mmCIF file with all atom_site columns, C-alpha atoms and ligand atoms in Angstrom:
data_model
loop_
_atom_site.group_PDB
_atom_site.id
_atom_site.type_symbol
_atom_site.label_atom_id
_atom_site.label_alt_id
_atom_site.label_comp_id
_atom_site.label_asym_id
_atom_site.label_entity_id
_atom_site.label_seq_id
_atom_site.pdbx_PDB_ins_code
_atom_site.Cartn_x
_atom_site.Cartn_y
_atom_site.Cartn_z
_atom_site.occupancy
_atom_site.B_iso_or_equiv
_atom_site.pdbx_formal_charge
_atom_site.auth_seq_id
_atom_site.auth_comp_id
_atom_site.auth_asym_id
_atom_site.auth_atom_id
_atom_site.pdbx_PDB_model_num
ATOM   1   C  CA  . UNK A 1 1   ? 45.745 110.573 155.531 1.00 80.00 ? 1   UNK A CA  1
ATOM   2   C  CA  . UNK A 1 2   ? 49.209 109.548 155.273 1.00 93.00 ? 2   UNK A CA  1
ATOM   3   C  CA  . UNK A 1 3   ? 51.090 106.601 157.337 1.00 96.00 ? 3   UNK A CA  1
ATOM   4   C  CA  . UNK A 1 4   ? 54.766 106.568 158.043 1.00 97.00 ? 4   UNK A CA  1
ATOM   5   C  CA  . UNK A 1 5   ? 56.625 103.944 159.374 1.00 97.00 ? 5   UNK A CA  1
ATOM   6   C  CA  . UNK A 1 6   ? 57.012 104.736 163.281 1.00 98.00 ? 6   UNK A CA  1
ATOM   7   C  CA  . UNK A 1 7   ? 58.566 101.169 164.210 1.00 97.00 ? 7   UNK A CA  1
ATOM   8   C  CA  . UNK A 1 8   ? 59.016 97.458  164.068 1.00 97.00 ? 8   UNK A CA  1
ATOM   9   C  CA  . UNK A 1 9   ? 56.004 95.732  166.187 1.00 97.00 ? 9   UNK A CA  1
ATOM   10  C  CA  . UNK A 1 10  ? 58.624 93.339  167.170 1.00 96.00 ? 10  UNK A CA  1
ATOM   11  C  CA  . UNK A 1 11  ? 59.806 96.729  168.839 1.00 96.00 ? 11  UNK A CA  1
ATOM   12  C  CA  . UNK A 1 12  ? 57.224 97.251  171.371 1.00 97.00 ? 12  UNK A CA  1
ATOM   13  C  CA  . UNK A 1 13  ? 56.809 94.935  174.466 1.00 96.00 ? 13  UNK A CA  1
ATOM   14  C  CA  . UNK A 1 14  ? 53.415 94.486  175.502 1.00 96.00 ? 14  UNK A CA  1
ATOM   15  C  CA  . UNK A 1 15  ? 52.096 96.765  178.077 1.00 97.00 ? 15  UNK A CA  1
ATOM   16  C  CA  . UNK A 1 16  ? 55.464 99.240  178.027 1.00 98.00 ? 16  UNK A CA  1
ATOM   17  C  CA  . UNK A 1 17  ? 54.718 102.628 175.882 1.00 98.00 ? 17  UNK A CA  1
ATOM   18  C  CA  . UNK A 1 18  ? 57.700 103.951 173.577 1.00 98.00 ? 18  UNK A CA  1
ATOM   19  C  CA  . UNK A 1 19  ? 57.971 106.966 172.139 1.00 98.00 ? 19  UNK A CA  1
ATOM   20  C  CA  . UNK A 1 20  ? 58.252 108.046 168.614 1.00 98.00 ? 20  UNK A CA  1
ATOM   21  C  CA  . UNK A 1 21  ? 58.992 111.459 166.994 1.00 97.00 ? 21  UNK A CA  1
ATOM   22  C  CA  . UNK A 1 22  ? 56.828 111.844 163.593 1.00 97.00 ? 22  UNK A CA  1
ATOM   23  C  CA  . UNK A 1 23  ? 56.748 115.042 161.811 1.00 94.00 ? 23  UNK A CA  1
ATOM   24  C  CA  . UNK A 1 24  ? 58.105 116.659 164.825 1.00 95.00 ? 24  UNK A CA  1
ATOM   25  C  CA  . UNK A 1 25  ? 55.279 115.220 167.185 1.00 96.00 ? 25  UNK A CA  1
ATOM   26  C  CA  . UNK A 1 26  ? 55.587 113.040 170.170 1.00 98.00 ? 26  UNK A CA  1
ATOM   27  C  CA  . UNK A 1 27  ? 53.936 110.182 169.979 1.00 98.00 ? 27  UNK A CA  1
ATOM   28  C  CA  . UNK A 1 28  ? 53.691 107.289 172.733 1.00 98.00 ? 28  UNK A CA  1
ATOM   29  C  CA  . UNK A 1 29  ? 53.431 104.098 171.647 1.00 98.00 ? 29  UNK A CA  1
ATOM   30  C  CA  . UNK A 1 30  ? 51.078 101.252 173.006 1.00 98.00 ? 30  UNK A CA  1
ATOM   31  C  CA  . UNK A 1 31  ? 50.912 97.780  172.378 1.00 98.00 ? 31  UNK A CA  1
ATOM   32  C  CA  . UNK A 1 32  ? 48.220 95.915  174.791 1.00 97.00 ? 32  UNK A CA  1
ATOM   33  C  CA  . UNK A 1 33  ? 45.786 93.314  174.125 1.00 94.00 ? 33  UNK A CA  1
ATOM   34  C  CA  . UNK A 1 34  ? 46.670 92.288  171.132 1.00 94.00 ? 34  UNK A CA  1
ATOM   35  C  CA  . UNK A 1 35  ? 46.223 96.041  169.765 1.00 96.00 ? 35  UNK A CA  1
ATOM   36  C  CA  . UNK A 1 36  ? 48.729 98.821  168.760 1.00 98.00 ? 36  UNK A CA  1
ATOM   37  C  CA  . UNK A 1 37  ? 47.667 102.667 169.749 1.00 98.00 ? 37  UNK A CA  1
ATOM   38  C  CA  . UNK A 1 38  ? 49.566 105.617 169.110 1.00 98.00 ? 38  UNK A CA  1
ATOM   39  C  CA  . UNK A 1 39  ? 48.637 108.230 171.549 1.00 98.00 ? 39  UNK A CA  1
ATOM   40  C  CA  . UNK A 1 40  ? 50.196 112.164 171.738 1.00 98.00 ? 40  UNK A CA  1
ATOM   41  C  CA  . UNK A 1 41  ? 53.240 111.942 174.196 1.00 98.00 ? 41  UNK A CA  1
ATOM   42  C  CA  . UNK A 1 42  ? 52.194 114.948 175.879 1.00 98.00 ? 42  UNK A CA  1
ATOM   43  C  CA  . UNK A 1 43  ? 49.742 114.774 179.091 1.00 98.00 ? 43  UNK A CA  1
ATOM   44  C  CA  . UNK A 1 44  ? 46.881 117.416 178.764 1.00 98.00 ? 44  UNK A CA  1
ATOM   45  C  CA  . UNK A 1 45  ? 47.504 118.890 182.067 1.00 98.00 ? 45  UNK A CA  1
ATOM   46  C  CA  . UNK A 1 46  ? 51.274 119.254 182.151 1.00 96.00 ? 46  UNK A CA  1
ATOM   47  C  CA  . UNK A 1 47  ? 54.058 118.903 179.821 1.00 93.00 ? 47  UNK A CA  1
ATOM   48  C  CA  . UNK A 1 48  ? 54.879 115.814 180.981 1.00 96.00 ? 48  UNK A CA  1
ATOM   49  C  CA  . UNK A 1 49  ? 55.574 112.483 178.145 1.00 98.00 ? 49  UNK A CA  1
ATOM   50  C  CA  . UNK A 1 50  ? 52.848 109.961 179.095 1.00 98.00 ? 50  UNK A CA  1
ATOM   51  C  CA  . UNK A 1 51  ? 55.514 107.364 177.909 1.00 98.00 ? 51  UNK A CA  1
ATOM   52  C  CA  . UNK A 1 52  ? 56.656 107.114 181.294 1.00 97.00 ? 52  UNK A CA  1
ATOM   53  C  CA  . UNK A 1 53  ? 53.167 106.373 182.770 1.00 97.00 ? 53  UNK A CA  1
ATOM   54  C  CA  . UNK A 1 54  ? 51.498 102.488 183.393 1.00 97.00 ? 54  UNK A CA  1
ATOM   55  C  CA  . UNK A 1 55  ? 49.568 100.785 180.976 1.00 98.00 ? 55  UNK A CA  1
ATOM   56  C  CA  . UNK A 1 56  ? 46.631 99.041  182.553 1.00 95.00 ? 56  UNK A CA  1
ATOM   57  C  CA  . UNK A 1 57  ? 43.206 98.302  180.959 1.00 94.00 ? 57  UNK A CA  1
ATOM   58  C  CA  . UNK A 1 58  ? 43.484 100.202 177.557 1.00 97.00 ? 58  UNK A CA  1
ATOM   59  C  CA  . UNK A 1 59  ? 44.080 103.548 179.646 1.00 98.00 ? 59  UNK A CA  1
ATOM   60  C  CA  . UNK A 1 60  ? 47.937 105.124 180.154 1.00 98.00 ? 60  UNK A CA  1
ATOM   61  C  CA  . UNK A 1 61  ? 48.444 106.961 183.362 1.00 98.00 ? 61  UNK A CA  1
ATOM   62  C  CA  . UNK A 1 62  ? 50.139 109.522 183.573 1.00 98.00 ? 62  UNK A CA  1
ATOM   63  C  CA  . UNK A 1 63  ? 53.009 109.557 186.400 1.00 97.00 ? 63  UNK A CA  1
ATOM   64  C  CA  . UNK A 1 64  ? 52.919 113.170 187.773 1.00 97.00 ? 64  UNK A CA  1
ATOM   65  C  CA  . UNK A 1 65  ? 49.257 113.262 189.285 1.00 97.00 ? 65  UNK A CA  1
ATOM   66  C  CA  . UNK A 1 66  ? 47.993 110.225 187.954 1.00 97.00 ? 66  UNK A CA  1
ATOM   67  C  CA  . UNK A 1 67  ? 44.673 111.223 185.218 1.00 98.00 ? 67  UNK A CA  1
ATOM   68  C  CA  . UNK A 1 68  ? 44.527 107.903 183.253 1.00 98.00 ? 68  UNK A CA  1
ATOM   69  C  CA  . UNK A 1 69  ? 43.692 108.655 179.083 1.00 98.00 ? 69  UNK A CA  1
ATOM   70  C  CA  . UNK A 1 70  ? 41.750 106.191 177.600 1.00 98.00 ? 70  UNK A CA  1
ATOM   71  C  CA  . UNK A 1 71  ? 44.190 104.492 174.461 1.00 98.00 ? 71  UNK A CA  1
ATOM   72  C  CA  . UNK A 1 72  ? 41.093 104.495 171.906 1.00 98.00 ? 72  UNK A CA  1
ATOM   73  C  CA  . UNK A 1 73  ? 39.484 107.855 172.479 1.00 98.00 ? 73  UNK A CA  1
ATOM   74  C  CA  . UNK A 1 74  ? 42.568 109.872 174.039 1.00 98.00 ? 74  UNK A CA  1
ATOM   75  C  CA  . UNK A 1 75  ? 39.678 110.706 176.676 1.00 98.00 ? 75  UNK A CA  1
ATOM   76  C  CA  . UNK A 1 76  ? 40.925 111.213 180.606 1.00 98.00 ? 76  UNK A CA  1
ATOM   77  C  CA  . UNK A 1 77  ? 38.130 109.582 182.943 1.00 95.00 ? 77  UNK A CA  1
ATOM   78  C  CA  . UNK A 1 78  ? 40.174 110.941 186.221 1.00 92.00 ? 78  UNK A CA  1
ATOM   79  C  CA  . UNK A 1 79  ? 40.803 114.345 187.225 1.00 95.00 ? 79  UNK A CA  1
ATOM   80  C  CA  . UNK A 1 80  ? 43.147 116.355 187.192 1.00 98.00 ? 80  UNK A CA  1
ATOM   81  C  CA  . UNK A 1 81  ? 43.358 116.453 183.665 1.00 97.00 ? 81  UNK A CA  1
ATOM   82  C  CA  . UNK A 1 82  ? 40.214 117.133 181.737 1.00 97.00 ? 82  UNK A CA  1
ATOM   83  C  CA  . UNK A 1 83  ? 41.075 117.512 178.326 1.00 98.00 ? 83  UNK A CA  1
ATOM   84  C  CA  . UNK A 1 84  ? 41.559 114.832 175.794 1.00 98.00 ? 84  UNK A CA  1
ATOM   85  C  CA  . UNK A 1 85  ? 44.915 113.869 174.240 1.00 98.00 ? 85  UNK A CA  1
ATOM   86  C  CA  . UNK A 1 86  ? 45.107 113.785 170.634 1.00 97.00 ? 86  UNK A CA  1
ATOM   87  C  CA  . UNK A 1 87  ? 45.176 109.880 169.241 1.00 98.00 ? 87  UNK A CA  1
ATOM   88  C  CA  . UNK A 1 88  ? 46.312 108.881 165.888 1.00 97.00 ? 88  UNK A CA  1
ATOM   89  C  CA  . UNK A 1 89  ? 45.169 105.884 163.393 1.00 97.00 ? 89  UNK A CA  1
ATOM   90  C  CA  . UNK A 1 90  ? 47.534 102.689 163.513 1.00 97.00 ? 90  UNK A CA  1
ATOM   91  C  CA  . UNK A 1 91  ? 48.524 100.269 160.630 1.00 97.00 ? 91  UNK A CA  1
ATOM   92  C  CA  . UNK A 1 92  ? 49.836 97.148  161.220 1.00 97.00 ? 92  UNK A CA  1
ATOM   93  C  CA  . UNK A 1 93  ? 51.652 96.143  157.741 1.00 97.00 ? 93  UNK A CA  1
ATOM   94  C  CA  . UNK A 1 94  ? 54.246 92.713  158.366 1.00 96.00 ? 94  UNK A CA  1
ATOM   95  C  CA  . UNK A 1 95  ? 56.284 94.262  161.215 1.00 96.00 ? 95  UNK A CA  1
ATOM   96  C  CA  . UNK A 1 96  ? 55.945 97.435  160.383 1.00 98.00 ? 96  UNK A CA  1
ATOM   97  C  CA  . UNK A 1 97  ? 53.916 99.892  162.831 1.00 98.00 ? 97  UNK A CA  1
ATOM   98  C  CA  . UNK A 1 98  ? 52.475 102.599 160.537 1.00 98.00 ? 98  UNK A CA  1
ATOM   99  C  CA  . UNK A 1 99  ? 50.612 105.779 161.781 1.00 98.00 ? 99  UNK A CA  1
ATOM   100 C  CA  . UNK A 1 100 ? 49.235 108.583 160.288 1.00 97.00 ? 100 UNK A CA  1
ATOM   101 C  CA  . UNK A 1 101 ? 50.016 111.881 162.566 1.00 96.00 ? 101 UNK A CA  1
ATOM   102 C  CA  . UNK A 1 102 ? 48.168 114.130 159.658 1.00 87.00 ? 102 UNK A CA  1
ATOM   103 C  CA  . UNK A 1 103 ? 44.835 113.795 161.086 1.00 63.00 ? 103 UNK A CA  1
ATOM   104 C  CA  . UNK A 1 104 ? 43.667 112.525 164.671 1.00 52.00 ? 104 UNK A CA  1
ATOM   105 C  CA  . UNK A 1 105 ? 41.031 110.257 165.203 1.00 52.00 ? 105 UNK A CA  1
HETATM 106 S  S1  . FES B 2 .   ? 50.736 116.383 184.337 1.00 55.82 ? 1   FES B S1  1
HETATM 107 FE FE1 . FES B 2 .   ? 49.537 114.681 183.733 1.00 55.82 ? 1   FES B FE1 1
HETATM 108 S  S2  . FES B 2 .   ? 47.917 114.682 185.193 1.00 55.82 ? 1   FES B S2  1
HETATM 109 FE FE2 . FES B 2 .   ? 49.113 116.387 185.737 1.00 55.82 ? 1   FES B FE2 1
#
């Protein structure tokens, strides 16, 4: 498994995803409670960057029809989207937010 360097923590404001581009994937970037998830940018029913979407409760919404994906499994618990999103491992290192895109969790 191999982490890169996606950004700074100081970077990411809590609750407001940012997206990344490692290895030529999209990746959205979530910091909430106290806990940094990288999550695949692209919603599982659309192409549509789930950066864009709310962060509530560990889940990111997505803005066209609304399925929320759950941060830790990439899961969607509302329709219409019923596939999971690919999610990535996070390490925190000083202020740098490392993730490894080579293998989803
Ligand atoms: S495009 Fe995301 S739920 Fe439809």
């Amino acid at each position: 498994m191999t982490f890169q360097r996606a950004c700074g923590l100081s970077e990411l404001e809590e609750d407001t995803p940012k997206r990344v581009e490692l290895d030529g994937t999209p990746v959205s970037l979530v910091h909430t409670g106290g806990e940094v998830f990288a999550i695949n940018d692209i919603c599982s029913h659309a192409n549509v960057s789930l950066s864009e979407g709310e962060v509530d409760d560990c889940h990111i919404e997505c803005w066209l029809h609304g399925s929320r994906f759950d941060l830790r499994s990439g899961k969607p618990d509302s329709l219409p989207a019923t596939r999971p999103v690919p999610v990535y491992p996070v390490k925190i290192e000083g202020d740098d937010v490392l993730v490894s895109v080579t293998q989803e969790s």
